[in-house]
PDB file of C-alpha atoms in Angstrom:
ATOM      1  CA  MET A  19       3.868  10.753  44.634  1.00 44.00           C
ATOM      2  CA  ALA A  20       3.250  10.243  47.893  1.00 49.00           C
ATOM      3  CA  ALA A  21       3.276   6.008  48.568  1.00 51.00           C
ATOM      4  CA  ALA A  22      -0.505   6.924  49.945  1.00 52.00           C
ATOM      5  CA  ALA A  23      -1.420   8.322  46.480  1.00 48.00           C
ATOM      6  CA  LEU A  24      -0.030   5.832  44.346  1.00 48.00           C
ATOM      7  CA  TRP A  25      -2.078   3.159  46.732  1.00 49.00           C
ATOM      8  CA  ARG A  26      -5.100   5.097  46.154  1.00 51.00           C
ATOM      9  CA  LEU A  27      -4.649   5.271  42.410  1.00 48.00           C
ATOM     10  CA  ARG A  28      -3.664   1.277  42.361  1.00 50.00           C
ATOM     11  CA  ARG A  29      -7.034   0.911  44.294  1.00 49.00           C
ATOM     12  CA  ALA A  30      -9.679   2.651  42.665  1.00 44.00           C
ATOM     13  CA  PHE A  31      -7.384   1.483  39.262  1.00 44.00           C
ATOM     14  CA  THR A  32      -8.364  -2.184  40.380  1.00 44.00           C
ATOM     15  CA  ALA A  33     -12.045  -1.738  41.648  1.00 42.00           C
ATOM     16  CA  ALA A  34     -12.806   0.249  38.200  1.00 42.00           C
ATOM     17  CA  PHE A  35     -11.130  -3.029  36.142  1.00 42.00           C
ATOM     18  CA  SER A  36     -12.975  -5.047  38.655  1.00 42.00           C
ATOM     19  CA  SER A  37     -16.945  -3.339  38.010  1.00 41.00           C
ATOM     20  CA  ALA A  38     -15.804  -3.514  34.211  1.00 41.00           C
ATOM     21  CA  ALA A  39     -14.972  -7.590  34.298  1.00 43.00           C
ATOM     22  CA  ALA A  40     -18.309  -7.764  36.366  1.00 42.00           C
ATOM     23  CA  ALA A  41     -20.137  -5.662  33.790  1.00 41.00           C
ATOM     24  CA  ALA A  42     -19.284  -8.163  30.946  1.00 45.00           C
ATOM     25  CA  GLY A  43     -20.759 -10.753  32.396  1.00 46.00           C
ATOM     26  CA  PRO A  44     -20.753 -14.553  31.816  1.00 47.00           C
ATOM     27  CA  GLY A  45     -21.278 -15.673  28.106  1.00 46.00           C
ATOM     28  CA  ARG A  46     -19.968 -12.141  27.034  1.00 46.00           C
ATOM     29  CA  PRO A  47     -17.475 -10.906  24.859  1.00 55.00           C
ATOM     30  CA  GLU A  48     -14.696  -8.640  26.888  1.00 76.00           C
ATOM     31  CA  LYS A  49     -14.434  -5.303  25.473  1.00 91.00           C
ATOM     32  CA  LEU A  50     -11.511  -4.750  23.351  1.00 96.00           C
ATOM     33  CA  THR A  51     -10.483  -2.087  24.910  1.00 97.00           C
ATOM     34  CA  VAL A  52     -11.057  -1.557  28.950  1.00 97.00           C
ATOM     35  CA  ARG A  53     -11.218   2.421  30.509  1.00 97.00           C
ATOM     36  CA  ARG A  54     -11.057   3.119  33.938  1.00 96.00           C
ATOM     37  CA  GLN A  55     -10.609   6.550  35.505  1.00 96.00           C
ATOM     38  CA  ALA A  56      -9.466   7.937  39.085  1.00 95.00           C
ATOM     39  CA  GLU A  57      -8.263  10.818  40.751  1.00 94.00           C
ATOM     40  CA  GLY A  58      -8.100  12.719  37.071  1.00 96.00           C
ATOM     41  CA  VAL A  59      -5.419   9.893  35.410  1.00 98.00           C
ATOM     42  CA  ARG A  60      -7.719   7.524  32.655  1.00 98.00           C
ATOM     43  CA  ASN A  61      -6.243   4.791  31.877  1.00 98.00           C
ATOM     44  CA  ILE A  62      -7.440   3.205  28.447  1.00 98.00           C
ATOM     45  CA  ILE A  63      -6.268  -0.494  27.898  1.00 98.00           C
ATOM     46  CA  LEU A  64      -5.963  -2.210  24.733  1.00 98.00           C
ATOM     47  CA  ASN A  65      -7.686  -5.878  25.977  1.00 97.00           C
ATOM     48  CA  ASN A  66      -7.293  -8.213  23.324  1.00 97.00           C
ATOM     49  CA  PRO A  67      -4.246 -10.360  24.182  1.00 96.00           C
ATOM     50  CA  ARG A  68      -5.039 -13.313  22.164  1.00 95.00           C
ATOM     51  CA  ARG A  69      -4.795 -10.791  18.930  1.00 95.00           C
ATOM     52  CA  ARG A  70      -1.433  -9.387  20.082  1.00 97.00           C
ATOM     53  CA  ASN A  71      -4.154  -6.238  20.357  1.00 98.00           C
ATOM     54  CA  ALA A  72      -4.088  -5.442  16.883  1.00 97.00           C
ATOM     55  CA  LEU A  73      -5.507  -2.518  15.588  1.00 97.00           C
ATOM     56  CA  SER A  74      -8.769  -4.034  13.829  1.00 96.00           C
ATOM     57  CA  LEU A  75     -11.275  -1.484  12.753  1.00 96.00           C
ATOM     58  CA  SER A  76     -13.234  -2.862  15.849  1.00 96.00           C
ATOM     59  CA  MET A  77     -10.457  -2.042  18.221  1.00 97.00           C
ATOM     60  CA  LEU A  78      -9.668   1.281  16.938  1.00 98.00           C
ATOM     61  CA  GLN A  79     -13.156   2.741  16.864  1.00 97.00           C
ATOM     62  CA  SER A  80     -13.238   1.506  20.802  1.00 98.00           C
ATOM     63  CA  LEU A  81      -9.977   3.181  21.798  1.00 98.00           C
ATOM     64  CA  ARG A  82     -11.433   5.822  19.793  1.00 98.00           C
ATOM     65  CA  GLU A  83     -14.245   6.146  22.149  1.00 98.00           C
ATOM     66  CA  ASP A  84     -12.705   5.830  25.221  1.00 98.00           C
ATOM     67  CA  LEU A  85     -10.180   8.790  23.911  1.00 98.00           C
ATOM     68  CA  LEU A  86     -12.980  11.434  23.678  1.00 98.00           C
ATOM     69  CA  HIS A  87     -15.697   9.973  26.467  1.00 97.00           C
ATOM     70  CA  ASP A  88     -16.283  13.311  28.338  1.00 96.00           C
ATOM     71  CA  VAL A  89     -13.028  14.331  27.150  1.00 96.00           C
ATOM     72  CA  LYS A  90     -13.807  17.859  28.267  1.00 94.00           C
ATOM     73  CA  SER A  91     -14.661  17.315  31.745  1.00 94.00           C
ATOM     74  CA  LYS A  92     -12.600  19.114  34.471  1.00 93.00           C
ATOM     75  CA  ASP A  93     -11.990  15.566  36.426  1.00 95.00           C
ATOM     76  CA  LEU A  94     -10.165  14.264  33.649  1.00 97.00           C
ATOM     77  CA  ARG A  95      -6.333  15.334  33.128  1.00 97.00           C
ATOM     78  CA  VAL A  96      -4.106  12.865  31.497  1.00 98.00           C
ATOM     79  CA  ILE A  97      -4.587   9.362  29.480  1.00 98.00           C
ATOM     80  CA  ILE A  98      -2.566   6.383  30.249  1.00 98.00           C
ATOM     81  CA  ILE A  99      -2.651   4.134  26.749  1.00 98.00           C
ATOM     82  CA  SER A 100      -1.505   0.370  28.374  1.00 98.00           C
ATOM     83  CA  ALA A 101      -1.991  -3.100  26.997  1.00 98.00           C
ATOM     84  CA  GLU A 102      -3.067  -6.333  28.256  1.00 97.00           C
ATOM     85  CA  GLY A 103      -0.445  -8.778  27.607  1.00 96.00           C
ATOM     86  CA  PRO A 104       2.887  -9.256  26.156  1.00 95.00           C
ATOM     87  CA  VAL A 105       2.228  -7.810  23.269  1.00 98.00           C
ATOM     88  CA  PHE A 106       1.985  -3.484  23.411  1.00 98.00           C
ATOM     89  CA  CYS A 107       0.072  -3.604  20.139  1.00 98.00           C
ATOM     90  CA  SER A 108       1.143  -5.327  16.983  1.00 97.00           C
ATOM     91  CA  GLY A 109      -0.309  -3.447  14.580  1.00 97.00           C
ATOM     92  CA  HIS A 110      -3.169  -3.926  12.317  1.00 96.00           C
ATOM     93  CA  ASP A 111      -5.229  -6.838  11.922  1.00 93.00           C
ATOM     94  CA  LEU A 112      -3.848  -8.330   9.038  1.00 90.00           C
ATOM     95  CA  LYS A 113      -6.683 -10.673   8.382  1.00 88.00           C
ATOM     96  CA  GLU A 114      -8.914  -7.455   8.348  1.00 89.00           C
ATOM     97  CA  LEU A 115      -6.514  -6.369   5.003  1.00 88.00           C
ATOM     98  CA  SER A 116      -6.458  -9.777   2.942  1.00 81.00           C
ATOM     99  CA  SER A 117      -8.458  -9.259  -0.607  1.00 70.00           C
ATOM    100  CA  GLU A 118     -11.245 -11.240   1.064  1.00 70.00           C
ATOM    101  CA  ASP A 119     -12.515  -7.062   2.279  1.00 65.00           C
ATOM    102  CA  ASP A 120     -12.591  -4.834  -0.021  1.00 83.00           C
ATOM    103  CA  VAL A 121     -11.140  -1.703  -1.408  1.00 87.00           C
ATOM    104  CA  LYS A 122     -13.835   0.273   0.656  1.00 88.00           C
ATOM    105  CA  HIS A 123     -13.252  -2.084   3.677  1.00 89.00           C
ATOM    106  CA  HIS A 124      -9.065  -1.360   3.603  1.00 92.00           C
ATOM    107  CA  SER A 125     -10.049   2.454   3.783  1.00 93.00           C
ATOM    108  CA  GLN A 126     -12.230   2.486   6.341  1.00 94.00           C
ATOM    109  CA  VAL A 127      -9.457   0.628   8.443  1.00 95.00           C
ATOM    110  CA  PHE A 128      -6.505   3.494   7.541  1.00 96.00           C
ATOM    111  CA  GLU A 129      -8.865   6.565   7.899  1.00 97.00           C
ATOM    112  CA  MET A 130      -9.925   5.436  10.797  1.00 97.00           C
ATOM    113  CA  CYS A 131      -6.751   4.692  12.327  1.00 97.00           C
ATOM    114  CA  ALA A 132      -5.481   7.713  10.819  1.00 98.00           C
ATOM    115  CA  GLU A 133      -8.054   9.438  12.740  1.00 98.00           C
ATOM    116  CA  VAL A 134      -6.830   8.008  16.417  1.00 98.00           C
ATOM    117  CA  MET A 135      -3.190   9.130  16.256  1.00 98.00           C
ATOM    118  CA  THR A 136      -3.999  12.500  14.994  1.00 97.00           C
ATOM    119  CA  LEU A 137      -6.967  12.747  17.501  1.00 98.00           C
ATOM    120  CA  ILE A 138      -4.199  11.819  20.140  1.00 98.00           C
ATOM    121  CA  GLN A 139      -2.410  14.690  19.645  1.00 96.00           C
ATOM    122  CA  LYS A 140      -6.043  17.262  19.619  1.00 97.00           C
ATOM    123  CA  LEU A 141      -7.387  16.226  23.226  1.00 98.00           C
ATOM    124  CA  PRO A 142      -6.497  18.712  25.612  1.00 97.00           C
ATOM    125  CA  VAL A 143      -5.031  16.521  27.928  1.00 98.00           C
ATOM    126  CA  PRO A 144      -1.700  14.777  27.922  1.00 98.00           C
ATOM    127  CA  VAL A 145      -1.510  10.903  26.247  1.00 98.00           C
ATOM    128  CA  ILE A 146       0.676   8.717  28.004  1.00 98.00           C
ATOM    129  CA  ALA A 147       1.936   5.149  26.109  1.00 98.00           C
ATOM    130  CA  LYS A 148       2.737   2.889  28.682  1.00 98.00           C
ATOM    131  CA  VAL A 149       4.294   0.253  26.858  1.00 98.00           C
ATOM    132  CA  ASN A 150       5.275  -3.506  28.542  1.00 98.00           C
ATOM    133  CA  GLY A 151       6.251  -6.063  25.828  1.00 97.00           C
ATOM    134  CA  LEU A 152       6.307  -5.398  21.583  1.00 98.00           C
ATOM    135  CA  ALA A 153       4.955  -2.498  19.594  1.00 98.00           C
ATOM    136  CA  THR A 154       5.117  -2.961  15.890  1.00 98.00           C
ATOM    137  CA  ALA A 155       3.803  -1.474  12.848  1.00 98.00           C
ATOM    138  CA  ALA A 156       0.959   0.793  14.277  1.00 98.00           C
ATOM    139  CA  GLY A 157       1.281  -0.196  17.116  1.00 98.00           C
ATOM    140  CA  CYS A 158       4.909   1.454  17.333  1.00 98.00           C
ATOM    141  CA  GLN A 159       2.646   4.329  15.429  1.00 98.00           C
ATOM    142  CA  LEU A 160       0.004   4.359  18.606  1.00 98.00           C
ATOM    143  CA  VAL A 161       3.645   5.100  20.636  1.00 98.00           C
ATOM    144  CA  ALA A 162       5.093   7.572  18.847  1.00 98.00           C
ATOM    145  CA  SER A 163       1.822   9.771  18.345  1.00 98.00           C
ATOM    146  CA  CYS A 164       1.452   9.585  22.131  1.00 98.00           C
ATOM    147  CA  ASP A 165       2.868  12.652  23.486  1.00 98.00           C
ATOM    148  CA  ILE A 166       4.841  10.920  26.444  1.00 98.00           C
ATOM    149  CA  ALA A 167       5.987   7.274  26.179  1.00 98.00           C
ATOM    150  CA  VAL A 168       7.281   5.605  29.012  1.00 98.00           C
ATOM    151  CA  ALA A 169       8.557   1.739  28.102  1.00 98.00           C
ATOM    152  CA  SER A 170       9.581  -1.079  30.365  1.00 98.00           C
ATOM    153  CA  GLU A 171      13.261  -2.345  29.545  1.00 98.00           C
ATOM    154  CA  LYS A 172      12.020  -5.708  27.941  1.00 98.00           C
ATOM    155  CA  SER A 173      10.226  -3.460  25.598  1.00 98.00           C
ATOM    156  CA  GLN A 174      10.757  -3.526  21.187  1.00 98.00           C
ATOM    157  CA  PHE A 175       9.810  -1.519  18.607  1.00 98.00           C
ATOM    158  CA  ALA A 176       9.428  -2.551  14.953  1.00 98.00           C
ATOM    159  CA  THR A 177       7.721  -1.495  11.644  1.00 98.00           C
ATOM    160  CA  PRO A 178       8.497  -4.802  10.010  1.00 97.00           C
ATOM    161  CA  GLY A 179       5.633  -4.137   7.084  1.00 96.00           C
ATOM    162  CA  VAL A 180       7.814  -4.113   4.494  1.00 96.00           C
ATOM    163  CA  ASN A 181       8.717  -7.705   5.311  1.00 96.00           C
ATOM    164  CA  ILE A 182       5.366  -8.860   4.533  1.00 94.00           C
ATOM    165  CA  GLY A 183       4.951  -6.711   1.281  1.00 95.00           C
ATOM    166  CA  LEU A 184       3.269  -3.828   2.976  1.00 95.00           C
ATOM    167  CA  PHE A 185       5.303  -0.864   3.483  1.00 97.00           C
ATOM    168  CA  CYS A 186       4.266   0.819   7.020  1.00 97.00           C
ATOM    169  CA  SER A 187       3.520   4.307   5.311  1.00 97.00           C
ATOM    170  CA  THR A 188       1.089   5.364   7.491  1.00 97.00           C
ATOM    171  CA  PRO A 189       3.645   4.436  10.528  1.00 97.00           C
ATOM    172  CA  ALA A 190       5.817   6.239   8.847  1.00 98.00           C
ATOM    173  CA  VAL A 191       4.391   9.549   9.101  1.00 98.00           C
ATOM    174  CA  ALA A 192       4.375   9.612  13.064  1.00 97.00           C
ATOM    175  CA  LEU A 193       7.751   7.687  13.404  1.00 97.00           C
ATOM    176  CA  GLY A 194       9.253  10.369  11.063  1.00 97.00           C
ATOM    177  CA  ARG A 195       7.975  13.323  13.229  1.00 96.00           C
ATOM    178  CA  SER A 196       9.517  11.096  16.408  1.00 96.00           C
ATOM    179  CA  LEU A 197      13.152   9.873  15.288  1.00 97.00           C
ATOM    180  CA  PRO A 198      15.556  10.906  12.989  1.00 97.00           C
ATOM    181  CA  ARG A 199      15.026  10.642   9.917  1.00 97.00           C
ATOM    182  CA  LYS A 200      17.563   7.805   9.343  1.00 98.00           C
ATOM    183  CA  VAL A 201      16.764   6.036  12.383  1.00 98.00           C
ATOM    184  CA  ALA A 202      13.635   6.179  11.010  1.00 98.00           C
ATOM    185  CA  LEU A 203      14.158   4.919   7.655  1.00 98.00           C
ATOM    186  CA  GLU A 204      16.183   2.311   8.901  1.00 98.00           C
ATOM    187  CA  MET A 205      13.444   0.937  10.696  1.00 98.00           C
ATOM    188  CA  LEU A 206      10.970   0.982   8.253  1.00 98.00           C
ATOM    189  CA  PHE A 207      13.381  -0.635   5.397  1.00 98.00           C
ATOM    190  CA  THR A 208      14.815  -3.086   7.182  1.00 98.00           C
ATOM    191  CA  GLY A 209      12.153  -3.983  10.082  1.00 97.00           C
ATOM    192  CA  GLU A 210      14.383  -4.603  12.235  1.00 97.00           C
ATOM    193  CA  PRO A 211      13.457  -4.070  15.835  1.00 97.00           C
ATOM    194  CA  LEU A 212      14.848  -0.849  18.147  1.00 98.00           C
ATOM    195  CA  SER A 213      15.613  -1.904  21.755  1.00 98.00           C
ATOM    196  CA  ALA A 214      13.985   0.107  24.748  1.00 98.00           C
ATOM    197  CA  GLN A 215      16.748   1.403  25.498  1.00 98.00           C
ATOM    198  CA  GLU A 216      17.745   2.479  21.340  1.00 98.00           C
ATOM    199  CA  ALA A 217      14.299   3.853  21.427  1.00 98.00           C
ATOM    200  CA  LEU A 218      15.299   6.209  24.119  1.00 98.00           C
ATOM    201  CA  MET A 219      18.297   7.202  22.814  1.00 98.00           C
ATOM    202  CA  HIS A 220      16.478   8.148  19.077  1.00 98.00           C
ATOM    203  CA  GLY A 221      13.273   9.755  21.070  1.00 97.00           C
ATOM    204  CA  LEU A 222      10.961   7.754  20.110  1.00 98.00           C
ATOM    205  CA  VAL A 223      10.150   6.917  24.427  1.00 98.00           C
ATOM    206  CA  SER A 224      10.487   9.364  26.888  1.00 98.00           C
ATOM    207  CA  LYS A 225      12.056   6.881  29.641  1.00 98.00           C
ATOM    208  CA  VAL A 226      12.801   3.089  30.116  1.00 98.00           C
ATOM    209  CA  VAL A 227      12.708   1.883  33.653  1.00 98.00           C
ATOM    210  CA  PRO A 228      12.531  -1.467  34.827  1.00 98.00           C
ATOM    211  CA  GLU A 229       9.750  -3.846  34.243  1.00 97.00           C
ATOM    212  CA  ASP A 230       8.755  -3.635  37.802  1.00 97.00           C
ATOM    213  CA  LYS A 231       8.744   0.541  38.012  1.00 98.00           C
ATOM    214  CA  LEU A 232       6.912   0.622  35.090  1.00 98.00           C
ATOM    215  CA  GLU A 233       3.267   1.424  36.533  1.00 97.00           C
ATOM    216  CA  GLU A 234       4.784   3.581  39.438  1.00 97.00           C
ATOM    217  CA  GLU A 235       6.849   5.774  36.933  1.00 98.00           C
ATOM    218  CA  THR A 236       3.738   6.683  34.868  1.00 98.00           C
ATOM    219  CA  MET A 237       1.548   7.039  37.366  1.00 97.00           C
ATOM    220  CA  LYS A 238       4.456   9.890  38.905  1.00 97.00           C
ATOM    221  CA  ILE A 239       4.156  11.497  35.393  1.00 98.00           C
ATOM    222  CA  SER A 240       0.538  11.650  35.739  1.00 98.00           C
ATOM    223  CA  GLN A 241       0.318  12.706  39.021  1.00 97.00           C
ATOM    224  CA  LYS A 242       2.965  16.027  38.431  1.00 97.00           C
ATOM    225  CA  ILE A 243       0.318  16.641  35.273  1.00 98.00           C
ATOM    226  CA  CYS A 244      -2.663  16.679  37.550  1.00 97.00           C
ATOM    227  CA  GLU A 245      -0.740  19.008  39.964  1.00 96.00           C
ATOM    228  CA  SER A 246      -1.230  21.837  36.753  1.00 96.00           C
ATOM    229  CA  SER A 247      -4.127  23.857  35.266  1.00 96.00           C
ATOM    230  CA  LYS A 248      -6.372  21.877  32.841  1.00 96.00           C
ATOM    231  CA  SER A 249      -6.562  24.957  30.785  1.00 96.00           C
ATOM    232  CA  VAL A 250      -2.731  26.291  30.428  1.00 96.00           C
ATOM    233  CA  LEU A 251      -1.738  22.854  29.739  1.00 97.00           C
ATOM    234  CA  ALA A 252      -4.524  22.527  27.079  1.00 97.00           C
ATOM    235  CA  LEU A 253      -3.404  25.878  25.916  1.00 97.00           C
ATOM    236  CA  GLY A 254       0.230  24.547  25.662  1.00 97.00           C
ATOM    237  CA  LYS A 255      -0.444  21.272  24.451  1.00 97.00           C
ATOM    238  CA  ALA A 256      -2.026  22.749  21.097  1.00 97.00           C
ATOM    239  CA  THR A 257       0.426  25.513  20.922  1.00 98.00           C
ATOM    240  CA  PHE A 258       3.106  23.042  20.510  1.00 97.00           C
ATOM    241  CA  TYR A 259       1.700  20.838  17.783  1.00 96.00           C
ATOM    242  CA  ARG A 260       0.915  23.894  16.082  1.00 96.00           C
ATOM    243  CA  GLN A 261       4.505  25.784  16.376  1.00 97.00           C
ATOM    244  CA  MET A 262       6.015  22.739  15.201  1.00 94.00           C
ATOM    245  CA  ALA A 263       4.633  22.881  11.787  1.00 92.00           C
ATOM    246  CA  GLN A 264       5.520  26.271  10.886  1.00 96.00           C
ATOM    247  CA  ASP A 265       8.938  27.984  10.303  1.00 97.00           C
ATOM    248  CA  LEU A 266      10.949  29.702  13.063  1.00 97.00           C
ATOM    249  CA  ASP A 267       9.896  33.498  12.796  1.00 98.00           C
ATOM    250  CA  THR A 268       5.870  32.500  11.951  1.00 98.00           C
ATOM    251  CA  ALA A 269       6.443  29.513  15.456  1.00 97.00           C
ATOM    252  CA  TYR A 270       7.999  32.765  17.505  1.00 98.00           C
ATOM    253  CA  LYS A 271       4.834  35.412  16.104  1.00 97.00           C
ATOM    254  CA  MET A 272       2.145  32.607  17.118  1.00 97.00           C
ATOM    255  CA  THR A 273       3.301  31.740  20.359  1.00 98.00           C
ATOM    256  CA  THR A 274       4.222  35.192  21.004  1.00 98.00           C
ATOM    257  CA  GLN A 275       0.556  35.471  21.017  1.00 97.00           C
ATOM    258  CA  VAL A 276      -0.135  32.712  22.805  1.00 97.00           C
ATOM    259  CA  MET A 277       1.677  33.997  25.303  1.00 96.00           C
ATOM    260  CA  VAL A 278      -0.560  36.956  26.231  1.00 96.00           C
ATOM    261  CA  ASP A 279      -3.675  34.868  25.248  1.00 95.00           C
ATOM    262  CA  ASN A 280      -2.004  32.316  28.199  1.00 96.00           C
ATOM    263  CA  LEU A 281      -2.465  35.503  30.804  1.00 95.00           C
ATOM    264  CA  THR A 282      -5.578  36.231  30.160  1.00 94.00           C
ATOM    265  CA  LEU A 283      -6.760  33.050  31.473  1.00 95.00           C
ATOM    266  CA  ARG A 284      -7.974  32.919  35.217  1.00 94.00           C
ATOM    267  CA  ASP A 285      -5.221  30.189  35.681  1.00 94.00           C
ATOM    268  CA  GLY A 286      -2.708  31.899  34.490  1.00 95.00           C
ATOM    269  CA  GLN A 287      -3.026  35.366  36.396  1.00 94.00           C
ATOM    270  CA  GLU A 288      -3.726  32.829  39.487  1.00 93.00           C
ATOM    271  CA  GLY A 289      -0.743  30.538  39.080  1.00 95.00           C
ATOM    272  CA  ILE A 290       1.243  34.246  38.797  1.00 95.00           C
ATOM    273  CA  GLU A 291      -0.458  35.410  42.006  1.00 95.00           C
ATOM    274  CA  ALA A 292       0.097  32.261  43.802  1.00 95.00           C
ATOM    275  CA  PHE A 293       3.907  32.883  43.316  1.00 96.00           C
ATOM    276  CA  ILE A 294       4.047  36.145  44.135  1.00 97.00           C
ATOM    277  CA  GLN A 295       2.447  35.606  47.381  1.00 96.00           C
ATOM    278  CA  LYS A 296       4.255  32.192  48.088  1.00 96.00           C
ATOM    279  CA  ARG A 297       1.068  30.085  48.030  1.00 96.00           C
ATOM    280  CA  LYS A 298      -0.486  26.886  46.517  1.00 95.00           C
ATOM    281  CA  PRO A 299      -2.330  27.523  43.515  1.00 95.00           C
ATOM    282  CA  VAL A 300      -5.981  27.031  43.291  1.00 96.00           C
ATOM    283  CA  TRP A 301      -6.885  25.987  39.891  1.00 94.00           C
ATOM    284  CA  SER A 302     -10.135  26.644  38.301  1.00 93.00           C
ATOM    285  CA  HIS A 303      -9.374  24.300  35.514  1.00 93.00           C
ATOM    286  CA  SER A 304     -11.263  26.982  33.094  1.00 88.00           C
ATOM    287  CA  GLN A 305     -10.850  28.286  29.985  1.00 84.00           C
ATOM    288  CA  ASP A 306     -12.627  31.461  31.545  1.00 84.00           C
ATOM    289  CA  GLU A 307     -10.242  34.954  31.364  1.00 83.00           C
ATOM    290  CA  LYS A 308      -9.611  36.723  34.811  1.00 74.00           C
ATOM    291  CA  LYS A 309     -12.154  39.072  35.049  1.00 63.00           C
TER     292      LYS A 309
END
């Protein structure tokens, strides 16, 4: 991405963040998540560093709301999930899981967490985790659930629930689908963390960069995504996750039909025509078929 485009994005995000902070006003509690958007890129920031950005029920509800907000708009092209403070996310708030709360509340917490994690993969836009710090338990699950993850060199990833008597069974769902089985099980059985480089080597994250390059690299990926058709990406993302759950023959049968369907989209034909005519495509970002 050009330096000027990066600067415009940063300026817009800074202005939006300042407005959100001002809206909270003196004496009002800070929002658990902050949503800001500019030039197609939405940044959702976990905003409770004093509680290590724990995924309390309220935090999960706030994150869900920010993910779903106006999600069908053509102006939304990619979502970035980041965090304030040195801990990206410490997982569930253990105070909510004590015996003082009843089983119904415990169920609400885990059900909402599962809903948010599956929602990320059902959204029609790519979701990027921008990780700068520690991601543990359900926080590690959040990273594994995102479509792309960019991490700073200082980041670490762990599922230490076994050490406090609460095995990370729900994080294991996302972890087991992102990592080789034996790597995932070692994390789950021991609680020992992976370094950023180990997470990259095993496929938990997409890229590792120096801390001072984290924002720039994440924005580069986001801007590249914004250059493509939203409708084509939405179709491709949904198809990718569907075919991953199928056997080889079924996957090829389904994706063959999707390729045909893709060609009927207005943007499917626009892209091919632009390539043949050696020009830049003009995307409609519409699900409409070519007439």
